[in-house]
PDB file of C-alpha atoms in Angstrom:
ATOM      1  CA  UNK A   7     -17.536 -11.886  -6.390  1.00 58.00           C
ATOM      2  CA  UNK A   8     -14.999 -12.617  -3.405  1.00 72.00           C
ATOM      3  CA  UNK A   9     -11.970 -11.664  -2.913  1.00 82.00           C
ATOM      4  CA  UNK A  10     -10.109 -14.477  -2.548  1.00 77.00           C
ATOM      5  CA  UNK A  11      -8.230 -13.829   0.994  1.00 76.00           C
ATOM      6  CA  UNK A  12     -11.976 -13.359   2.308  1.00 74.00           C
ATOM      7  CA  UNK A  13     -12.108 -16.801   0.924  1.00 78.00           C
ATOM      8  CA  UNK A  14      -9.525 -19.062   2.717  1.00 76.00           C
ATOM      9  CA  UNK A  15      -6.057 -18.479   3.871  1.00 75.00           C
ATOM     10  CA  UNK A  16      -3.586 -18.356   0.854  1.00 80.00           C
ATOM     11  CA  UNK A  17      -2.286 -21.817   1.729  1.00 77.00           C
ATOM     12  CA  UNK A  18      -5.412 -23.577   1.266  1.00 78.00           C
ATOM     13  CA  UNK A  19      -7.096 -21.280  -1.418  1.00 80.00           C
ATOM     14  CA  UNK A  20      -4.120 -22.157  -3.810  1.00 83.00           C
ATOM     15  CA  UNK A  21      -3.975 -25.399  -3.292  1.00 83.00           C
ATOM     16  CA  UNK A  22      -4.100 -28.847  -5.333  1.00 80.00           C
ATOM     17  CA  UNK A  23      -6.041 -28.057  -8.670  1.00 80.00           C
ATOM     18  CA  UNK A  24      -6.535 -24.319  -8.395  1.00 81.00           C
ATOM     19  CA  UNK A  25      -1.974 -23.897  -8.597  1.00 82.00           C
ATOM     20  CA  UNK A  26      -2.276 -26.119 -11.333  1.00 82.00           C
ATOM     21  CA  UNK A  27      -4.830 -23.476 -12.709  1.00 81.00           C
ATOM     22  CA  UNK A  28      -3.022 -20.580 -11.976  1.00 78.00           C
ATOM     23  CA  UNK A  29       0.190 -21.762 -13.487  1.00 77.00           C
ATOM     24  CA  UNK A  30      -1.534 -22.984 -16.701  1.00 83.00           C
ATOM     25  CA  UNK A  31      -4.639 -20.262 -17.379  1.00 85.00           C
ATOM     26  CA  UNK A  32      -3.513 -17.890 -20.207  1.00 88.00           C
ATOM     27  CA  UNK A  33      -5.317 -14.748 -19.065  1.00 89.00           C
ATOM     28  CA  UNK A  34      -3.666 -15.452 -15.569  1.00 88.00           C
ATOM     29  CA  UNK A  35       0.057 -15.771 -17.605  1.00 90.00           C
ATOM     30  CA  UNK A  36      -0.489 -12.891 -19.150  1.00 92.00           C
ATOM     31  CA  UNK A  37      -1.777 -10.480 -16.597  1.00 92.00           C
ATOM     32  CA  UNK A  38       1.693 -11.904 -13.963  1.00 92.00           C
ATOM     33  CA  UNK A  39       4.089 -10.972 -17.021  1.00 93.00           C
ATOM     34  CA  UNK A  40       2.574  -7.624 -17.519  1.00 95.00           C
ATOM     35  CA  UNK A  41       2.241  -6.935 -13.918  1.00 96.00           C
ATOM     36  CA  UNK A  42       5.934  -8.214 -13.089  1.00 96.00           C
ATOM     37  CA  UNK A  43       8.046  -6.243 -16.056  1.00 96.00           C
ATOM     38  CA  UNK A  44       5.648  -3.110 -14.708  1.00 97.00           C
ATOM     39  CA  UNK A  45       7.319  -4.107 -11.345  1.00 97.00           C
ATOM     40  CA  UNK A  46      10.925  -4.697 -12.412  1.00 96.00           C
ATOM     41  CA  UNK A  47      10.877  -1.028 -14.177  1.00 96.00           C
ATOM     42  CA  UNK A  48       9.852   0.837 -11.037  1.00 96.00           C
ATOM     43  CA  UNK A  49      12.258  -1.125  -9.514  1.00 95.00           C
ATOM     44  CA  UNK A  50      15.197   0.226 -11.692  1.00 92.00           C
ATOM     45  CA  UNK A  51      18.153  -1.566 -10.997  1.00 92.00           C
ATOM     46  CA  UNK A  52      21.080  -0.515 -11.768  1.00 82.00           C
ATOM     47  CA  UNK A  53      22.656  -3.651 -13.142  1.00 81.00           C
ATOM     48  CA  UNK A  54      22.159  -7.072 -14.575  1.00 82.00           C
ATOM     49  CA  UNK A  55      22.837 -10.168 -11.996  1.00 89.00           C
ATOM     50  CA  UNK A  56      21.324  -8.596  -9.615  1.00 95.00           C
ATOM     51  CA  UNK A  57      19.849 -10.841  -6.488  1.00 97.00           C
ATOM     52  CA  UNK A  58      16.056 -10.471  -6.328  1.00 97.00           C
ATOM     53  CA  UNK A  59      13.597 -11.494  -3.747  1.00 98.00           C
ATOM     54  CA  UNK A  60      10.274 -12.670  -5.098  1.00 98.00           C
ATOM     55  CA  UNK A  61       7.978 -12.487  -2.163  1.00 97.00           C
ATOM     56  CA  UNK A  62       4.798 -14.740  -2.808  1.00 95.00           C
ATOM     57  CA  UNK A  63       6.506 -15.961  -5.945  1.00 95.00           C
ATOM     58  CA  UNK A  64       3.851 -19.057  -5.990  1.00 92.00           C
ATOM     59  CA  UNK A  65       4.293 -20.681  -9.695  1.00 92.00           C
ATOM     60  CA  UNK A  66       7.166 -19.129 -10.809  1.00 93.00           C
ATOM     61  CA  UNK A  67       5.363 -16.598 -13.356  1.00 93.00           C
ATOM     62  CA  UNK A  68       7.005 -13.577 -11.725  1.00 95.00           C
ATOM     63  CA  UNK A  69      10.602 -14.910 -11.395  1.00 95.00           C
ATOM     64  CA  UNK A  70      10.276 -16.322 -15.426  1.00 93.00           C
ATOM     65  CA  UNK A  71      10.488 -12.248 -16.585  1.00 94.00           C
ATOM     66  CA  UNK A  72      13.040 -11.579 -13.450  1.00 95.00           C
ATOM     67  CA  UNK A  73      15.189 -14.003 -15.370  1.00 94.00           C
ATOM     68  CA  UNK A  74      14.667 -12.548 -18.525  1.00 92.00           C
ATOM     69  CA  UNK A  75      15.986  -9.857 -17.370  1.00 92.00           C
ATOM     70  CA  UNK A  76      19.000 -10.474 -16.373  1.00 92.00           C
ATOM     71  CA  UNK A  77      18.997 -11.277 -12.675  1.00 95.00           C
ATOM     72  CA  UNK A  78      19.202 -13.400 -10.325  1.00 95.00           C
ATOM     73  CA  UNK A  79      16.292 -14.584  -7.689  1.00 97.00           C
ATOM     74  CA  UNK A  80      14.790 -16.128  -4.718  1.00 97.00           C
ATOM     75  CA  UNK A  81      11.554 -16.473  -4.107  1.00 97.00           C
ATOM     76  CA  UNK A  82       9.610 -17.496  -1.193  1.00 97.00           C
ATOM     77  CA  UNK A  83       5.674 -18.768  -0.867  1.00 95.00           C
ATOM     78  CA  UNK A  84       3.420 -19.515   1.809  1.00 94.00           C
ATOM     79  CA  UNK A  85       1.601 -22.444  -0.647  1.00 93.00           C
ATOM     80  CA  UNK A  86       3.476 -25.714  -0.774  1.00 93.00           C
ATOM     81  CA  UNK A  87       1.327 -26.632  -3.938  1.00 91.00           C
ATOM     82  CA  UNK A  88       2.414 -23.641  -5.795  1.00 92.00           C
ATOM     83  CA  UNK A  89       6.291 -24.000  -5.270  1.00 94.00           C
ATOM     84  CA  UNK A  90       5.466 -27.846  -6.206  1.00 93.00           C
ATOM     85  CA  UNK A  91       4.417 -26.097  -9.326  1.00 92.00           C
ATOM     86  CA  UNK A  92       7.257 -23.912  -9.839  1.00 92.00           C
ATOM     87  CA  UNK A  93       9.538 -27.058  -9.237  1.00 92.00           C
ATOM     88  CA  UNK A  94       7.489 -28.743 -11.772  1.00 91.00           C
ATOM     89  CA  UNK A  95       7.971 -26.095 -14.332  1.00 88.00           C
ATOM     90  CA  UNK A  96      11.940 -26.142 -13.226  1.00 89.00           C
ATOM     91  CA  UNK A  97      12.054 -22.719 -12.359  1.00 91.00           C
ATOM     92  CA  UNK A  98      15.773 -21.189 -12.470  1.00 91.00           C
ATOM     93  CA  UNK A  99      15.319 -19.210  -8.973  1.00 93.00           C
ATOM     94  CA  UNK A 100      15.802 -21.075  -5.337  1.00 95.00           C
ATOM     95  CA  UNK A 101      12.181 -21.012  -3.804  1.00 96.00           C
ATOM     96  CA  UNK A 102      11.373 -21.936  -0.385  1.00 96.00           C
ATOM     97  CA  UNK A 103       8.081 -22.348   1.947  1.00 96.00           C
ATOM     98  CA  UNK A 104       7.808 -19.026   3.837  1.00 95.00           C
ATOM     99  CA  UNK A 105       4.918 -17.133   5.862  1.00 94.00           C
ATOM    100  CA  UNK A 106       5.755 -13.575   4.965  1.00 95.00           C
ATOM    101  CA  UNK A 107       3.835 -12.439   7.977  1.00 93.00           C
ATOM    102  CA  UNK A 108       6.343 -14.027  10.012  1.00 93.00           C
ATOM    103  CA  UNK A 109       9.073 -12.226   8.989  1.00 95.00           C
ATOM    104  CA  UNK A 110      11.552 -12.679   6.097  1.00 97.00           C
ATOM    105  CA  UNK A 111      14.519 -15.397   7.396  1.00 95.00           C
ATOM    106  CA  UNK A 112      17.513 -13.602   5.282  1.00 96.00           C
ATOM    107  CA  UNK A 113      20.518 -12.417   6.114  1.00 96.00           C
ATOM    108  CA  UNK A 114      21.383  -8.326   6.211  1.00 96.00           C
ATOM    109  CA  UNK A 115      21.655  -6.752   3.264  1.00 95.00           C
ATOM    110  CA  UNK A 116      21.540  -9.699   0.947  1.00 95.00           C
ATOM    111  CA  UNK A 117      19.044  -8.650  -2.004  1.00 97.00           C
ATOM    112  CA  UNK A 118      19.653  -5.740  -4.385  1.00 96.00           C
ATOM    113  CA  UNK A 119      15.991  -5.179  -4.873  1.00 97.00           C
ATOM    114  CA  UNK A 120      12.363  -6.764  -4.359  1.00 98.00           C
ATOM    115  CA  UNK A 121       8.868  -7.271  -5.656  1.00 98.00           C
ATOM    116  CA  UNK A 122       5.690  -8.732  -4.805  1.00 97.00           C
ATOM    117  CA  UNK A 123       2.665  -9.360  -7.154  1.00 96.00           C
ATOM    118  CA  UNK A 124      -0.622  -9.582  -5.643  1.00 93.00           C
ATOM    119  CA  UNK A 125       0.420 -10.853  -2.227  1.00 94.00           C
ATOM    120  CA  UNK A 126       0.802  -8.140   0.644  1.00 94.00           C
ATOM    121  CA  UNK A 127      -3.398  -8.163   0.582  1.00 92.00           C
ATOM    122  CA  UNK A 128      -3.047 -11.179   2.728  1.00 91.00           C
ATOM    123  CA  UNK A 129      -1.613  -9.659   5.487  1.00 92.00           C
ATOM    124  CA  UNK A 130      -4.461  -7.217   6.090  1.00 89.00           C
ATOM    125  CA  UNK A 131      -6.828 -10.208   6.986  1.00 82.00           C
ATOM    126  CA  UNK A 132      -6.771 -12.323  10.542  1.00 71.00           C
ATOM    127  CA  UNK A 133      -6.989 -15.420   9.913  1.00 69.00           C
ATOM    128  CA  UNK A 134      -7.485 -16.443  13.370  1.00 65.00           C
ATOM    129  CA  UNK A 135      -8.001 -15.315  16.886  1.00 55.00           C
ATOM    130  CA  UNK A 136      -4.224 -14.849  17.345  1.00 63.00           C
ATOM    131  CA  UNK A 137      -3.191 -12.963  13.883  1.00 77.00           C
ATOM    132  CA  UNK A 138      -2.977  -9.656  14.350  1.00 90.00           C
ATOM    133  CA  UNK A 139      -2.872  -7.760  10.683  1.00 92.00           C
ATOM    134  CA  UNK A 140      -1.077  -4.725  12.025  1.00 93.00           C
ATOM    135  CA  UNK A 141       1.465  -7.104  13.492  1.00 93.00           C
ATOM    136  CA  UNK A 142       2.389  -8.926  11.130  1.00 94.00           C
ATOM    137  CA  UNK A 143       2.178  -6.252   8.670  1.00 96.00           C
ATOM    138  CA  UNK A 144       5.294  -4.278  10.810  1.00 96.00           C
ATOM    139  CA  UNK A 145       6.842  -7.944  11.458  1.00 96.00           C
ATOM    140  CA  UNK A 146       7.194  -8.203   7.262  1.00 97.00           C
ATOM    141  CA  UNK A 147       8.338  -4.806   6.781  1.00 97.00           C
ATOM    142  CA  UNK A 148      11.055  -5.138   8.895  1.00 97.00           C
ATOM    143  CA  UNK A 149      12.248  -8.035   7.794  1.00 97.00           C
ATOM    144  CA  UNK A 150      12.458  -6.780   4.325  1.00 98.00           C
ATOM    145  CA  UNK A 151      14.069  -3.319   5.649  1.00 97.00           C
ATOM    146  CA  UNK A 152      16.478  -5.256   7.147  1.00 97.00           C
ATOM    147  CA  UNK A 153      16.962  -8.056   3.772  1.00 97.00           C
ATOM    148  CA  UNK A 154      17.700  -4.789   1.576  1.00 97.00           C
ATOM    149  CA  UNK A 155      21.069  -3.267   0.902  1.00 95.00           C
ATOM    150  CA  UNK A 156      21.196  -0.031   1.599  1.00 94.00           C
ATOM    151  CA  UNK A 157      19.547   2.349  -1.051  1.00 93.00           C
ATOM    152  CA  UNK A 158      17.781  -0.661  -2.574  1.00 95.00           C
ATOM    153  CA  UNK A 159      14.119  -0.658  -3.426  1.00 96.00           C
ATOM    154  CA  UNK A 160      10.870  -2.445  -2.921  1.00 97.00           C
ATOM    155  CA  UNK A 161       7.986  -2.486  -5.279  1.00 98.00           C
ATOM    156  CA  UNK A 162       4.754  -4.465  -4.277  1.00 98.00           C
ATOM    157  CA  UNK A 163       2.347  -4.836  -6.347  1.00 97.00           C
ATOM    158  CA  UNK A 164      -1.381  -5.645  -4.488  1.00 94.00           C
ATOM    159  CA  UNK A 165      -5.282  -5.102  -4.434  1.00 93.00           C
ATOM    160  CA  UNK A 166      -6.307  -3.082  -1.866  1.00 93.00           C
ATOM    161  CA  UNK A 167      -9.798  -3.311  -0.353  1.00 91.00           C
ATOM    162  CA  UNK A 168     -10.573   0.239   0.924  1.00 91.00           C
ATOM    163  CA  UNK A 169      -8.756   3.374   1.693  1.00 93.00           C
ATOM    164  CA  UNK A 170      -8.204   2.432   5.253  1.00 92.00           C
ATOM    165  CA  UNK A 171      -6.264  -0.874   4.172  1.00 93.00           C
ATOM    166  CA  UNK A 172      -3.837   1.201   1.842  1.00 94.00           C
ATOM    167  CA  UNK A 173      -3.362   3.727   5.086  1.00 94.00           C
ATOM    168  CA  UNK A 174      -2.864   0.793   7.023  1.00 94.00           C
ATOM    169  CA  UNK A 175      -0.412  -1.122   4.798  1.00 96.00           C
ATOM    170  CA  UNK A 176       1.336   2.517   3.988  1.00 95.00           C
ATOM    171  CA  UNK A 177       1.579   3.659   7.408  1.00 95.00           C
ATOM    172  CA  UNK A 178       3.510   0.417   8.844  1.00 96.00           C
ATOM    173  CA  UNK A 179       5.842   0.508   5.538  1.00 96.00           C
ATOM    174  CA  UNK A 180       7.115   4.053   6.773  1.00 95.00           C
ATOM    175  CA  UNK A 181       7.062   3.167  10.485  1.00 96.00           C
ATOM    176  CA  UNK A 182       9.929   0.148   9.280  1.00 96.00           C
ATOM    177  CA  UNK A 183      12.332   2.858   8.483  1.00 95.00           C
ATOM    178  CA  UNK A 184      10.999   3.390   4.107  1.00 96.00           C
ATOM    179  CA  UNK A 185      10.539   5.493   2.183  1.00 95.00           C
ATOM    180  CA  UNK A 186       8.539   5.901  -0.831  1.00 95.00           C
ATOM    181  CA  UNK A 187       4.885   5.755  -1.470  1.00 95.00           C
ATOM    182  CA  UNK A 188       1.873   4.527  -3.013  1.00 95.00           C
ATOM    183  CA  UNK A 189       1.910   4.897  -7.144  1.00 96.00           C
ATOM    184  CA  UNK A 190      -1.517   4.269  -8.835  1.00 95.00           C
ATOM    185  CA  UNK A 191      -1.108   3.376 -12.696  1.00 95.00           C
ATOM    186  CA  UNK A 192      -4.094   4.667 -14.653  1.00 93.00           C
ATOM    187  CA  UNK A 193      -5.881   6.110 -11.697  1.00 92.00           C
ATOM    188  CA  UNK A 194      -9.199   6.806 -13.715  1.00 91.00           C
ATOM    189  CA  UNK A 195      -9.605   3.805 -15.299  1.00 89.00           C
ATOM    190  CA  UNK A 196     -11.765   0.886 -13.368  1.00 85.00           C
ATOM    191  CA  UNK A 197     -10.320  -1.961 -15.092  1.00 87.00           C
ATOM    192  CA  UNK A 198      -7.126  -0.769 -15.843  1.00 90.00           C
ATOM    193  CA  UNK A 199      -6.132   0.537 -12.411  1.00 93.00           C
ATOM    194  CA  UNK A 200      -3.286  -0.528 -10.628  1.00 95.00           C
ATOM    195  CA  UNK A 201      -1.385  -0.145  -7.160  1.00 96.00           C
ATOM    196  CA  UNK A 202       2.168  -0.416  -6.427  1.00 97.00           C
ATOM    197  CA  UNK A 203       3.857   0.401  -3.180  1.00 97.00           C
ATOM    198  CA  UNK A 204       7.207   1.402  -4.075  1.00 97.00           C
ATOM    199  CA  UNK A 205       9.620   1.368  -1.315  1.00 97.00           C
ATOM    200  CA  UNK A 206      13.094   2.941  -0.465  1.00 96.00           C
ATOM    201  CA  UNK A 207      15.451   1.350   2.130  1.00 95.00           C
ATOM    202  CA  UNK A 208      17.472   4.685   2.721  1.00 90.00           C
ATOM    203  CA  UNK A 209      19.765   6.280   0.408  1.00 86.00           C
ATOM    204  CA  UNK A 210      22.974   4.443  -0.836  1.00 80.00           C
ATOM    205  CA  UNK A 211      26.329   6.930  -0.303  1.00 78.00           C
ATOM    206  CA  UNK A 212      26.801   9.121  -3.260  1.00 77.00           C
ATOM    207  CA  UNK A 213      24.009   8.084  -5.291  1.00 78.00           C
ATOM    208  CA  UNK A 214      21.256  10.593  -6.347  1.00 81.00           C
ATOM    209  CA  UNK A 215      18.286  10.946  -4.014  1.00 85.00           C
ATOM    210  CA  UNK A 216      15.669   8.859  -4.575  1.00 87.00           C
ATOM    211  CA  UNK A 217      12.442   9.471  -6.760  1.00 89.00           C
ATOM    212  CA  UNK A 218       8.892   8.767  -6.751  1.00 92.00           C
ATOM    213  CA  UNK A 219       8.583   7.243 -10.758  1.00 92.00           C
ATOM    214  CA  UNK A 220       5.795   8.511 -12.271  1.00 92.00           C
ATOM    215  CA  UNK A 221       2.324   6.551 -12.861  1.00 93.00           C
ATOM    216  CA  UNK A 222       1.141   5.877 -16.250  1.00 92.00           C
ATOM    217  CA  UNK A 223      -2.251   6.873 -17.851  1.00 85.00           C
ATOM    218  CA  UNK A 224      -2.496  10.256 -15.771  1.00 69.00           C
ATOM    219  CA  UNK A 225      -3.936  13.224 -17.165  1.00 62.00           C
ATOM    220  CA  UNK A 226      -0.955  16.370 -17.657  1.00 51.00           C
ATOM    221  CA  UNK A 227      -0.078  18.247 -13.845  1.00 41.00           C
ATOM    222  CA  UNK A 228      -2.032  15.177 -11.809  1.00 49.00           C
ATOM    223  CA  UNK A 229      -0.372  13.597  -9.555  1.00 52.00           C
ATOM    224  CA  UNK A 230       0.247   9.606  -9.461  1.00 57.00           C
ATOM    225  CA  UNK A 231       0.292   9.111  -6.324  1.00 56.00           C
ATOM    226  CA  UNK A 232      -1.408   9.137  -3.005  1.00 51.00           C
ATOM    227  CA  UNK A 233      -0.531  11.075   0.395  1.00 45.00           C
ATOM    228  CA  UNK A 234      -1.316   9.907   3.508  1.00 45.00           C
ATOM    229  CA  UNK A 235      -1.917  12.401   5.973  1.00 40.00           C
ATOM    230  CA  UNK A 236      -2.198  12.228   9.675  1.00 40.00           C
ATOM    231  CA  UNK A 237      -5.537  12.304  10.862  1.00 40.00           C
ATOM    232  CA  UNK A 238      -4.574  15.838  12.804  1.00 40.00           C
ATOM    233  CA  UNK A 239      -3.910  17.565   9.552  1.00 44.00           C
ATOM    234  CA  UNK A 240      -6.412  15.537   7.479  1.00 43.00           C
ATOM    235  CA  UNK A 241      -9.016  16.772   9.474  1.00 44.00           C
ATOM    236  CA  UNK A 242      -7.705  20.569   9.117  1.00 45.00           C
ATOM    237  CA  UNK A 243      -7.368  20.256   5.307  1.00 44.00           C
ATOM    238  CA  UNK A 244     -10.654  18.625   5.637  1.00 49.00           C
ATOM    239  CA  UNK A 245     -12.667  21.420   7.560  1.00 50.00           C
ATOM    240  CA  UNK A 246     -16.088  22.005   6.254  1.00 51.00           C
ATOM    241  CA  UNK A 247     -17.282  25.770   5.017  1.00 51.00           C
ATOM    242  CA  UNK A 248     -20.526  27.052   3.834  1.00 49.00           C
ATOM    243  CA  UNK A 249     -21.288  28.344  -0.068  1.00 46.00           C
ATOM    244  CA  UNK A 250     -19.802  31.608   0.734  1.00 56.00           C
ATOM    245  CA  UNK A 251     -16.290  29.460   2.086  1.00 61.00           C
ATOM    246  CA  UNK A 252     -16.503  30.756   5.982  1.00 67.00           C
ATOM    247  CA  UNK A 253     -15.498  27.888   7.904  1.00 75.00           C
ATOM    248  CA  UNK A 254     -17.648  26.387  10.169  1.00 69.00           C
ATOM    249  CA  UNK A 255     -17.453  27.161  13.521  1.00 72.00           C
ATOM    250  CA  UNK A 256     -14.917  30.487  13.022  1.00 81.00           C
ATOM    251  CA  UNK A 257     -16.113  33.370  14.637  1.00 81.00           C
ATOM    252  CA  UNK A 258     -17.328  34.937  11.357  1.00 82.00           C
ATOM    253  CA  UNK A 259     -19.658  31.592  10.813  1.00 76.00           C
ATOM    254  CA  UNK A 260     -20.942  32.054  14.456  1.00 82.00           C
ATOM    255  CA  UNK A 261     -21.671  35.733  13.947  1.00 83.00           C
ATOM    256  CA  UNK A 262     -23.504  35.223  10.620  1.00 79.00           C
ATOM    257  CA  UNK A 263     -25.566  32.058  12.154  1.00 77.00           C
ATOM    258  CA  UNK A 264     -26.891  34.197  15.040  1.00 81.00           C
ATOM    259  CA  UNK A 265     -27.567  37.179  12.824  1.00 79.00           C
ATOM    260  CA  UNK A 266     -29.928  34.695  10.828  1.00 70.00           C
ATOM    261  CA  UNK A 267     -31.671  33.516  13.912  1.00 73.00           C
ATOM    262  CA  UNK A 268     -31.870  37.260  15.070  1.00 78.00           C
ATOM    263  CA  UNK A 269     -33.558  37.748  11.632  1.00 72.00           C
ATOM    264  CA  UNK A 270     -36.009  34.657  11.733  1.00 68.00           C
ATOM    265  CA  UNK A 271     -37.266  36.299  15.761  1.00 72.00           C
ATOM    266  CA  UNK A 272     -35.523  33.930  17.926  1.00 75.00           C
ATOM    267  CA  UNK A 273     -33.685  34.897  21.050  1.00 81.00           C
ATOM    268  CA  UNK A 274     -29.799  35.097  20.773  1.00 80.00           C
ATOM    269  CA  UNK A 275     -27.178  35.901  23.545  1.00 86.00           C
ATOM    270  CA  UNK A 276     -25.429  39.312  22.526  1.00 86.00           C
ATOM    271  CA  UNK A 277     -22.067  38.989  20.757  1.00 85.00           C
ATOM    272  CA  UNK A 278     -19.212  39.581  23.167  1.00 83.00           C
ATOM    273  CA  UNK A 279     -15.478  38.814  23.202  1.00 78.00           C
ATOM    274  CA  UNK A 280     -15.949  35.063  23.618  1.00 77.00           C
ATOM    275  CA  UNK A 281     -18.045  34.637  20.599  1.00 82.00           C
ATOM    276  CA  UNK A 282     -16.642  31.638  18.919  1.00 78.00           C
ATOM    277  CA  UNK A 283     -13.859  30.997  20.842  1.00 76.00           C
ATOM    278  CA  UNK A 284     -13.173  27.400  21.694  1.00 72.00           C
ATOM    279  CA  UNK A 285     -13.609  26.337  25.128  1.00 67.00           C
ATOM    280  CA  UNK A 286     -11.005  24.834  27.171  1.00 65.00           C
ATOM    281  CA  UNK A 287     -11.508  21.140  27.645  1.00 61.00           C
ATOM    282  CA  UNK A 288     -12.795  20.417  31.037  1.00 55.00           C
ATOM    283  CA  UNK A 289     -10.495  18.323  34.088  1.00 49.00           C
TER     284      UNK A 289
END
């Protein structure tokens, strides 16, 4: 089955009957409102009435358990149908037509907090020759840096694709100035698996540091979440060895390789000093 930003852009896939759909399918209900409360407790705010910014809010599902909590929202789609929706269904947050790629349009320091369910996938696809997914990826993330008060937090909910998309998406969140990282709620389970990027806009002035939460459904001592290296150090931590764990290409691998060929009758330069040394790189 397709996914559905490999389908159309967002503004056309939910459009006419299919919002209509996705406001009024049970399943679809369901899965928002458990997704959204699991969103608004890694979001841990500190109060009630505070202002929340819904990004891809679409029906309304997601701001319906924001304001049964307690707080305030705004929410902002790219999908004209699917705020029609949420107008229909008289919605207590403001909502307003908005291309997150394109940057938030909020003043500084305006929201206590922020959530997304199931939208930031859409950035990591062009949709034509001029959309640039690393773009607009670092053109949202700023924006929402910059929307934040200080210390607040972010927690966006999405379906990656691959590893390189979450790299992608994680790397240009940290390159805007957050912090955080990528928490993975019952990371063995293929059904039941989910990913939220939970984001820190600094640290607010005599408040505790801030805390990775920890995932649910993971086994006792694992971690639930996922480092991003850079590719310099992946590829150390990543070196290959042989079944008796010399690393290949050391000195000690070299030695042992030509002592084999030696053994099987082939001819082998003598070892010397420069046995398994690296060679400069050439002009």
């Amino acid at each position: 089955m397709s996914r559905p930003e490999h389908v159309a852009p967002p503004e056309m896939f939910y459009a006419g009957e299919e919002a209509k759909k996705y406001a009024t399918n049970s399943r679809m209900r369901e899965i928002q409102t458990t997704l959204t409360e699991r969103a608004l407790e890694l979001l841990a705010l500190p109060q009630e009435n505070s202002l929340v910014l819904d990004i891809g809010c679409g029906s309304g599902l997601s701001g319906e358990c924001i304001t049964e909590a307690g707080h305030c929202w705004i929410g902002c789609d790219i999908s004209q149908d699917m705020l029609a929706v949420a107008k229909d269904m008289e919605v207590e947050g403001d909502i307003m037509v908005n291309d997150m790629g394109q940057g938030l349009p909020f003043r500084p320091a305006c929201f206590d907090g922020a959530i997304s369910i199931s939208a930031i996938q859409w950035l990591c696809n062009a949709e034509g020759s001029l959309s640039n997914p690393y773009r607009r990826l670092l053109t949202f993330f700023t924006s929402l840096h910059h929307s934040l008060i200080r210390g607040g937090r972010a927690v966006l909910q999405w379906y990656p694709e691959n590893t390189q998309q979450m790299e992608l998406v994680t790397t240009c969140a940290m390159r805007c100035g957050f912090g955080g990282g990528l928490l993975v709620d019952y990371p063995h389970s293929t059904r039941a698996k989910k990913y939220f990027l939970v984001l820190f806009a600094g640290q607010r002035e005599g408040a505790q540091p801030h805390q990775m939460p920890k995932a649910m459904g993971q086994e006792g001592g694992e971690k639930g979440t996922v480092d991003f290296a850079s590719k310099r150090n992946r590829d150390k931590r990543g070196a290959r060895s042989d079944s008796r764990g010399v690393q290949k290409h050391s000195k000690e691998w070299v030695k042992n390789k030509k002592q084999r060929q030696r053994a099987q009758g082939k001819e082998v330069p003598e070892d010397s000093k420069y046995t398994g040394r690296k060679r400069r790189p050439k002009f």
